[in-house]
Coordinates of C-alpha atoms in Angstrom, one line a residue:
X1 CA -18.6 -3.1 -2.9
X2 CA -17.2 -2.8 -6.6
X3 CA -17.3 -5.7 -8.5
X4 CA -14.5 -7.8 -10.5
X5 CA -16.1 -6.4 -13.2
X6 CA -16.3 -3.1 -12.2
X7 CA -12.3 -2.8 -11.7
X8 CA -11.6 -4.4 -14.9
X9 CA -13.8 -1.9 -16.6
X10 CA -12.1 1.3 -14.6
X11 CA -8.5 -0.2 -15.4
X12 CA -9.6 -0.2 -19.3
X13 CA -11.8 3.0 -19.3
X14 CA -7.9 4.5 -18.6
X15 CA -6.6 3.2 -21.4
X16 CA -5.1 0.1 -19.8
X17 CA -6.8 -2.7 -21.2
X18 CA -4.0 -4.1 -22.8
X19 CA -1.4 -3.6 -20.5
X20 CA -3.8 -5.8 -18.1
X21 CA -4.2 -8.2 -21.0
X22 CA -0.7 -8.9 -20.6
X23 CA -0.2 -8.6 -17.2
X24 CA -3.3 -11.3 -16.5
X25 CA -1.6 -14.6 -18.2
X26 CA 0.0 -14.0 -21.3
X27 CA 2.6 -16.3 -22.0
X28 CA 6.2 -15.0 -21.1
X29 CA 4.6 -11.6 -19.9
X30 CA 6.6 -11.4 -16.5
X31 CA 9.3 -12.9 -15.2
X32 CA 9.3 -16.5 -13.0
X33 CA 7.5 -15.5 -9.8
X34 CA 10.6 -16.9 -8.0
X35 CA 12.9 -14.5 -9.2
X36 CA 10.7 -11.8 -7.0
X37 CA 13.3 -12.2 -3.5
X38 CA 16.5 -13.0 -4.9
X39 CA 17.3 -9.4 -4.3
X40 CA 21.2 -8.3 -5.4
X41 CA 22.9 -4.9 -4.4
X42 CA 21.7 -4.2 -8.3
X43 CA 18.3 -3.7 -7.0
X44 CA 15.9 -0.7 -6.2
X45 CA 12.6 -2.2 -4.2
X46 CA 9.8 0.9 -4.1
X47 CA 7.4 0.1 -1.8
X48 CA 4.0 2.2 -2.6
X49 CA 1.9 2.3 0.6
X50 CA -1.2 3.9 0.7
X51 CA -1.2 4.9 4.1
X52 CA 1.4 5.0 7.3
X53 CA 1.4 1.3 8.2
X54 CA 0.8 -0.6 4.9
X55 CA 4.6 -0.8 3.8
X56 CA 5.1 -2.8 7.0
X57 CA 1.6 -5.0 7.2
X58 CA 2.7 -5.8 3.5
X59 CA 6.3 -5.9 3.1
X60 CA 8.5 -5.6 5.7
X61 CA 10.1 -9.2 5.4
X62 CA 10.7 -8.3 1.6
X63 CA 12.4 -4.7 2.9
X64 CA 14.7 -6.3 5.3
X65 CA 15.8 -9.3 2.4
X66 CA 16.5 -6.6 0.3
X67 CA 18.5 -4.2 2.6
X68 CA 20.4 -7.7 3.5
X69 CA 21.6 -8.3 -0.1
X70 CA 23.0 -4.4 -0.3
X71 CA 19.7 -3.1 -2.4
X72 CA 18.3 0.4 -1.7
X73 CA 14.7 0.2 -0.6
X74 CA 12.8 3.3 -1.4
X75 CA 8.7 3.5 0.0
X76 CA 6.5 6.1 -1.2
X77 CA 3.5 7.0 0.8
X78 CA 0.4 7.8 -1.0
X79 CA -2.0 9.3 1.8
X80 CA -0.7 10.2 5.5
X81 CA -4.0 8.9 7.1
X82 CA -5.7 11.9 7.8
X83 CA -10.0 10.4 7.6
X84 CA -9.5 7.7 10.6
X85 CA -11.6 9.8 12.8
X86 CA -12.0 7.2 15.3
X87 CA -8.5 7.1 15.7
X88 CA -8.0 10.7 16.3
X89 CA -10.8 10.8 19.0
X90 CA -8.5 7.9 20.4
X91 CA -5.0 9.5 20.3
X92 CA -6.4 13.2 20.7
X93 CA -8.1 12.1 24.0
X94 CA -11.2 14.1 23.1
X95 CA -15.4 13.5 22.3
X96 CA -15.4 15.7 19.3
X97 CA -12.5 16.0 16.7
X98 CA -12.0 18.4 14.3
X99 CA -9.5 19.1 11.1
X100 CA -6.9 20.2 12.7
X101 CA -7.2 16.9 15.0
X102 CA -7.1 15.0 11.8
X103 CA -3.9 17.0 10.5
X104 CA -2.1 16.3 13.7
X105 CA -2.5 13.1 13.1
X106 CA -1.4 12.1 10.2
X107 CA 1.8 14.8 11.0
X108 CA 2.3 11.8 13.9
X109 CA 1.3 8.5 12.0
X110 CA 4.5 10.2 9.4
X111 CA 6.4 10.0 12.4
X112 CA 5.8 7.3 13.3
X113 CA 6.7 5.8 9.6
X114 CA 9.9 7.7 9.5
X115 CA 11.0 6.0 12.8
X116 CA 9.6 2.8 11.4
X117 CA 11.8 3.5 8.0
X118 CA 14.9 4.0 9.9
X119 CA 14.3 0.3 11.8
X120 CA 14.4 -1.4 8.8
X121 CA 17.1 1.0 7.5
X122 CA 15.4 2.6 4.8
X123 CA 17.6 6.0 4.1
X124 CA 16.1 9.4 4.7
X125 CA 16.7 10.2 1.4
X126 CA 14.2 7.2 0.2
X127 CA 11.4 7.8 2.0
X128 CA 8.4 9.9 0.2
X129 CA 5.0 11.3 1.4
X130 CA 2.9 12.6 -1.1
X131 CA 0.2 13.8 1.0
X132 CA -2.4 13.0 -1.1
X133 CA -6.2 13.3 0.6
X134 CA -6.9 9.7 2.4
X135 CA -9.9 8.2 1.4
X136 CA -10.0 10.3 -1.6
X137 CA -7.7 8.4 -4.5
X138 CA -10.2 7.2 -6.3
X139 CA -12.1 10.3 -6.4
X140 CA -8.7 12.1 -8.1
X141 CA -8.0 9.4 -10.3
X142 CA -12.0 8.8 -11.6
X143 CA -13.5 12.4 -10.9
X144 CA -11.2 15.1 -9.9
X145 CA -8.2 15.0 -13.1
X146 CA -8.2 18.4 -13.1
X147 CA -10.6 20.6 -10.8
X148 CA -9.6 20.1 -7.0
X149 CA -10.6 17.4 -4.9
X150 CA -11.7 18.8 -0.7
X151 CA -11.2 16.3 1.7
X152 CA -14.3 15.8 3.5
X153 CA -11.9 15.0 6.9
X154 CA -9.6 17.9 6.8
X155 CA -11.3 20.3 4.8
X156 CA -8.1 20.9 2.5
X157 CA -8.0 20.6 -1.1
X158 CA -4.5 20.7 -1.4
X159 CA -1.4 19.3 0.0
X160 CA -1.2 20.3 3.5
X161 CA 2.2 18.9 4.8
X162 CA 5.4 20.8 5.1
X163 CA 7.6 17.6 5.1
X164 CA 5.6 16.4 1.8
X165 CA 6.9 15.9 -1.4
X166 CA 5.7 18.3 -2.9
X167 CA 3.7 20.9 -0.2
X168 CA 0.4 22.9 -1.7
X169 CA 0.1 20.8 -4.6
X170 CA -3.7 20.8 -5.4
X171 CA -5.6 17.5 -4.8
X172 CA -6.3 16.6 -8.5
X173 CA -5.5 13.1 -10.3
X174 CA -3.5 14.3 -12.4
X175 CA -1.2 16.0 -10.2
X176 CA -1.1 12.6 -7.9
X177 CA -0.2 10.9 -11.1
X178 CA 2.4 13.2 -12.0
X179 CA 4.2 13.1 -8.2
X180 CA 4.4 9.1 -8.2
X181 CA 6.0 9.1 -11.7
X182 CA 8.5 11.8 -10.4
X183 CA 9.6 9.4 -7.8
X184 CA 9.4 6.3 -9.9
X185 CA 11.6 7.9 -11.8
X186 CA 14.3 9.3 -9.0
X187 CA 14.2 5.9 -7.5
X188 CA 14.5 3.8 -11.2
X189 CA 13.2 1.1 -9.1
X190 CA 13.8 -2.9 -10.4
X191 CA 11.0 -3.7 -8.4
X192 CA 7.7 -2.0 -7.3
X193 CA 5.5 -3.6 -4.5
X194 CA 1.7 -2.4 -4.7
X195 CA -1.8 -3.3 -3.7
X196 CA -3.7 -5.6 -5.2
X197 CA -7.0 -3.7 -6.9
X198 CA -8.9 -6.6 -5.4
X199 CA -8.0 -4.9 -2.0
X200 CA -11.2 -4.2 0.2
X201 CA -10.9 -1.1 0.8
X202 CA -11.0 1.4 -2.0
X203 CA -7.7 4.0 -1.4
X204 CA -5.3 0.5 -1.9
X205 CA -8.0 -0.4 -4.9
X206 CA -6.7 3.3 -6.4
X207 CA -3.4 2.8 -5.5
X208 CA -3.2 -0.1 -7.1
X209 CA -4.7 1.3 -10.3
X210 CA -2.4 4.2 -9.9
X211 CA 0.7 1.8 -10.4
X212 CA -0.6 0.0 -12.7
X213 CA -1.1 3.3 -15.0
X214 CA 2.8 4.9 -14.0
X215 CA 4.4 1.4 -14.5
X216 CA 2.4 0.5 -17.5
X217 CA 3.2 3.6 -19.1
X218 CA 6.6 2.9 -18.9
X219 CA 6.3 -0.3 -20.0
X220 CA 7.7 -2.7 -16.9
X221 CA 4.6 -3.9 -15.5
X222 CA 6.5 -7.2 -15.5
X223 CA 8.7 -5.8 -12.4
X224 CA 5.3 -5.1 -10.3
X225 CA 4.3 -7.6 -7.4
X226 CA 0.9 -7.0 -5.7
X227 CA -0.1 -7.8 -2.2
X228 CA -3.2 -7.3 -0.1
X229 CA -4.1 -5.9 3.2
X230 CA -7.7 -5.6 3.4
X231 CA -8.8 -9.0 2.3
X232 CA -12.6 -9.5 4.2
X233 CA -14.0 -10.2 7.5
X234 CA -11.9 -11.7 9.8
X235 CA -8.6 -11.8 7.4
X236 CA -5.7 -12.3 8.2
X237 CA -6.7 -15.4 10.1
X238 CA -5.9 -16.2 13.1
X239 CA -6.3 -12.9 14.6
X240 CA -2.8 -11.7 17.0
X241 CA 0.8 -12.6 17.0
X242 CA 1.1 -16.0 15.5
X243 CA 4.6 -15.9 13.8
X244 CA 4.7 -19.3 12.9
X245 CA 1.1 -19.1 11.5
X246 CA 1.1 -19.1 7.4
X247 CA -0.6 -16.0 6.4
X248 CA -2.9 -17.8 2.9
X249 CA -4.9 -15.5 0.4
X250 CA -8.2 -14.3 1.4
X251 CA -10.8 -15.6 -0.4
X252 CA -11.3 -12.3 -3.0
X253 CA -8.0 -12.8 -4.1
X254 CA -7.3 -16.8 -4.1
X255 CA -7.5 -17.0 -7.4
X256 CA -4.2 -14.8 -8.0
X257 CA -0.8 -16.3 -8.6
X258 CA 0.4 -15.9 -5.3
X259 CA 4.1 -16.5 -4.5
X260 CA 5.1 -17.7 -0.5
X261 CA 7.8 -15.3 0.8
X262 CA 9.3 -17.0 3.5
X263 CA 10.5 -15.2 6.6
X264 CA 13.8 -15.9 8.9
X265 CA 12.2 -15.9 12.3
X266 CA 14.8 -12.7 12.8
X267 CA 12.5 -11.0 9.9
X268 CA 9.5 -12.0 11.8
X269 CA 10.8 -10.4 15.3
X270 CA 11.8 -7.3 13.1
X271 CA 8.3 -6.7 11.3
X272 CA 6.5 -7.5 15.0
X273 CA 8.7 -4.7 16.4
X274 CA 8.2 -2.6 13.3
X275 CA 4.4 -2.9 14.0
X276 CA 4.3 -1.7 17.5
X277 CA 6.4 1.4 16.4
X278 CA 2.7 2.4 14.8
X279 CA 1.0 3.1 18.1
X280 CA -1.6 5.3 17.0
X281 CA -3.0 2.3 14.9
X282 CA -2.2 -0.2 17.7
X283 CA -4.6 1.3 19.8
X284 CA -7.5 0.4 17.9
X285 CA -6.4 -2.7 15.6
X286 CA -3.8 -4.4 17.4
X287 CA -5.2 -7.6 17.0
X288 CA -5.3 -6.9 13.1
X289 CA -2.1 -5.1 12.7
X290 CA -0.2 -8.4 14.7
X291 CA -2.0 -11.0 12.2
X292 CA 0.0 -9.7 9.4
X293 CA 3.7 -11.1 11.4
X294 CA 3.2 -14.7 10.1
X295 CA 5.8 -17.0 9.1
X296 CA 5.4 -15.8 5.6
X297 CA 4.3 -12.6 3.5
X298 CA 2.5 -13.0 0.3
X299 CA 2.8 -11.5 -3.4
X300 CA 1.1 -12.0 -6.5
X301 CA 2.9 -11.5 -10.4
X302 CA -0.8 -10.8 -11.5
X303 CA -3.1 -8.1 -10.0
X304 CA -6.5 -9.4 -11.1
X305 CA -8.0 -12.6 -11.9
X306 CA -8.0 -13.6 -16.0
X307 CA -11.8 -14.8 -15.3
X308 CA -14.4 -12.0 -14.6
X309 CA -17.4 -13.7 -13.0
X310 CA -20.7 -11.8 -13.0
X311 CA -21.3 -12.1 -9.1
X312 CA -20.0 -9.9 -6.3
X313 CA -16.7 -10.3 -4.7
X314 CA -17.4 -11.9 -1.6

């Protein structure tokens, strides 16, 4: 499991040491975190999920605030969650799966996001899947710049998806790079929602790294809130629908500045039904996709802690 240390020293090996300097408690450096929710039909939210389900675990309360108040909500899908191999066995009905299992799922799991896009009335036109290699982001952003990246689940080293954003593009970092700074700047988003590098499990730790790079390169790391979905052993607690359960930081990321985004109990009913759209996930982690509808959803105006102590993340 990487260390806090290990992040910070990735983020700055990329040339992003200050930009995290000032994202990690300098005075002034971002605005009040209660400005994040008083959305205005001025504002552009970009949701960056690494996989088909994340944009709704995270941020489907903050989607449906925003489309209330007239702003457009774009999400950009990093991955299409083609490695959950287990959950092609599942959905396939069969012992043995092979690539082309693993490619017809993810071609459903992007169904099922598109349907979950148009419940929360995200427009066709704003909706973006990169079809990037899942479980591979960190390999393209820290090994594979340049020379192609093969997925060891689908045997592809390039973009394999018709519907994609941009189909055949080779798996390299810098080509992943270049495709989320092409929709960043389509979208001209006032707001970007992203995981949390202290995220568990490593694609969200890339993808949060990844925003942190496009967003810091354009200098408006201030309009960047981070949230978490993979936060340790039995998180979110408790486990099921609870909706009027408080959903609390995990204990890897406590120490964040985390600001409580209240639901309407009509934004809790809409994420819960937004959920079950995902049904090839539900199979498998019901019980963990459900904890996420809580009375609240959580967002931090920092995406590491200041301190970096010398033991392990827990």
């Amino acid at each position: 499991m990487s260390s806090l240390r290990t992040i910070h020293a990735r983020l700055r090996q990329a040339g992003f040491g200050l930009l995290l300097a000032a994202s990690v408690g300098a005075p002034n450096a971002q605005p009040a975190a209660e400005e994040f929710g008083h959305f205005s039909r001025d504002d552009v939210l970009l949701v960056v999920a690494p996989h088909p389900d994340d944009e709704t675990l995270c941020c489907a309360g903050a989607i449906q605030r925003a489309r209330a108040a007239g702003a457009r909500v774009a999400i950009v899908w990093i991955t299409s969650g083609d490695a959950f191999e287990l959950d092609a066995h599942v959905v396939e009905h069969r012992l043995f799966t092979g690539t082309q299992d693993l490619l017809e799922l993810a071609r459903l799991r992007m169904a099922e996001a598109s349907r979950v896009a148009e419940l929360l009335d995200v427009a066709p036109g704003e909706r973006f899947f990169l079809g990037y290699p899942d479980g591979g982001i960190a390999h393209l952003l820290h090994d594979n710049h340049d020379l192609p990246y093969r997925s060891a689940h689908t045997g592809v080293s390039a973009v394999p998806y018709g519907e994609a954003f941009l189909p055949g593009a080779a798996y390299t970092g810098g080509n992943l790079e270049r495709d989320l700074r092409a929709v960043i700047d389509r979208v001209q988003p006032t707001w970007v929602l992203a995981p949390t590098p202290l995220d568990e499990h490593e694609d969200h730790r890339a993808t949060g790294e990844l925003v942190i790079r496009a967003m810091g390169a354009l200098g408006r790391l201030d309009r960047v809130r981070y949230w978490i979905v993979h936060g340790g052993f039995e998180w979110p607690w408790p486990r099921g629908l609870h909706m009027d359960a408080a959903l609390v930081a995990p204990r890897r990321a406590r120490a964040l500045p985390w600001h409580d985004f209240a639901l309407l109990p009509q934004e809790r009913a809409e994420k819960a039904s937004a959920v079950r759209v995902y049904k090839t996930q539900m199979r498998l982690t019901s019980s963990f996709m459900l904890s996420f509808v809580k009375r609240n959803e959580i967002y931090s105006s920092a995406p590491l802690m200041s301190a970096l102590p010398e033991q392990e993340t827990p």
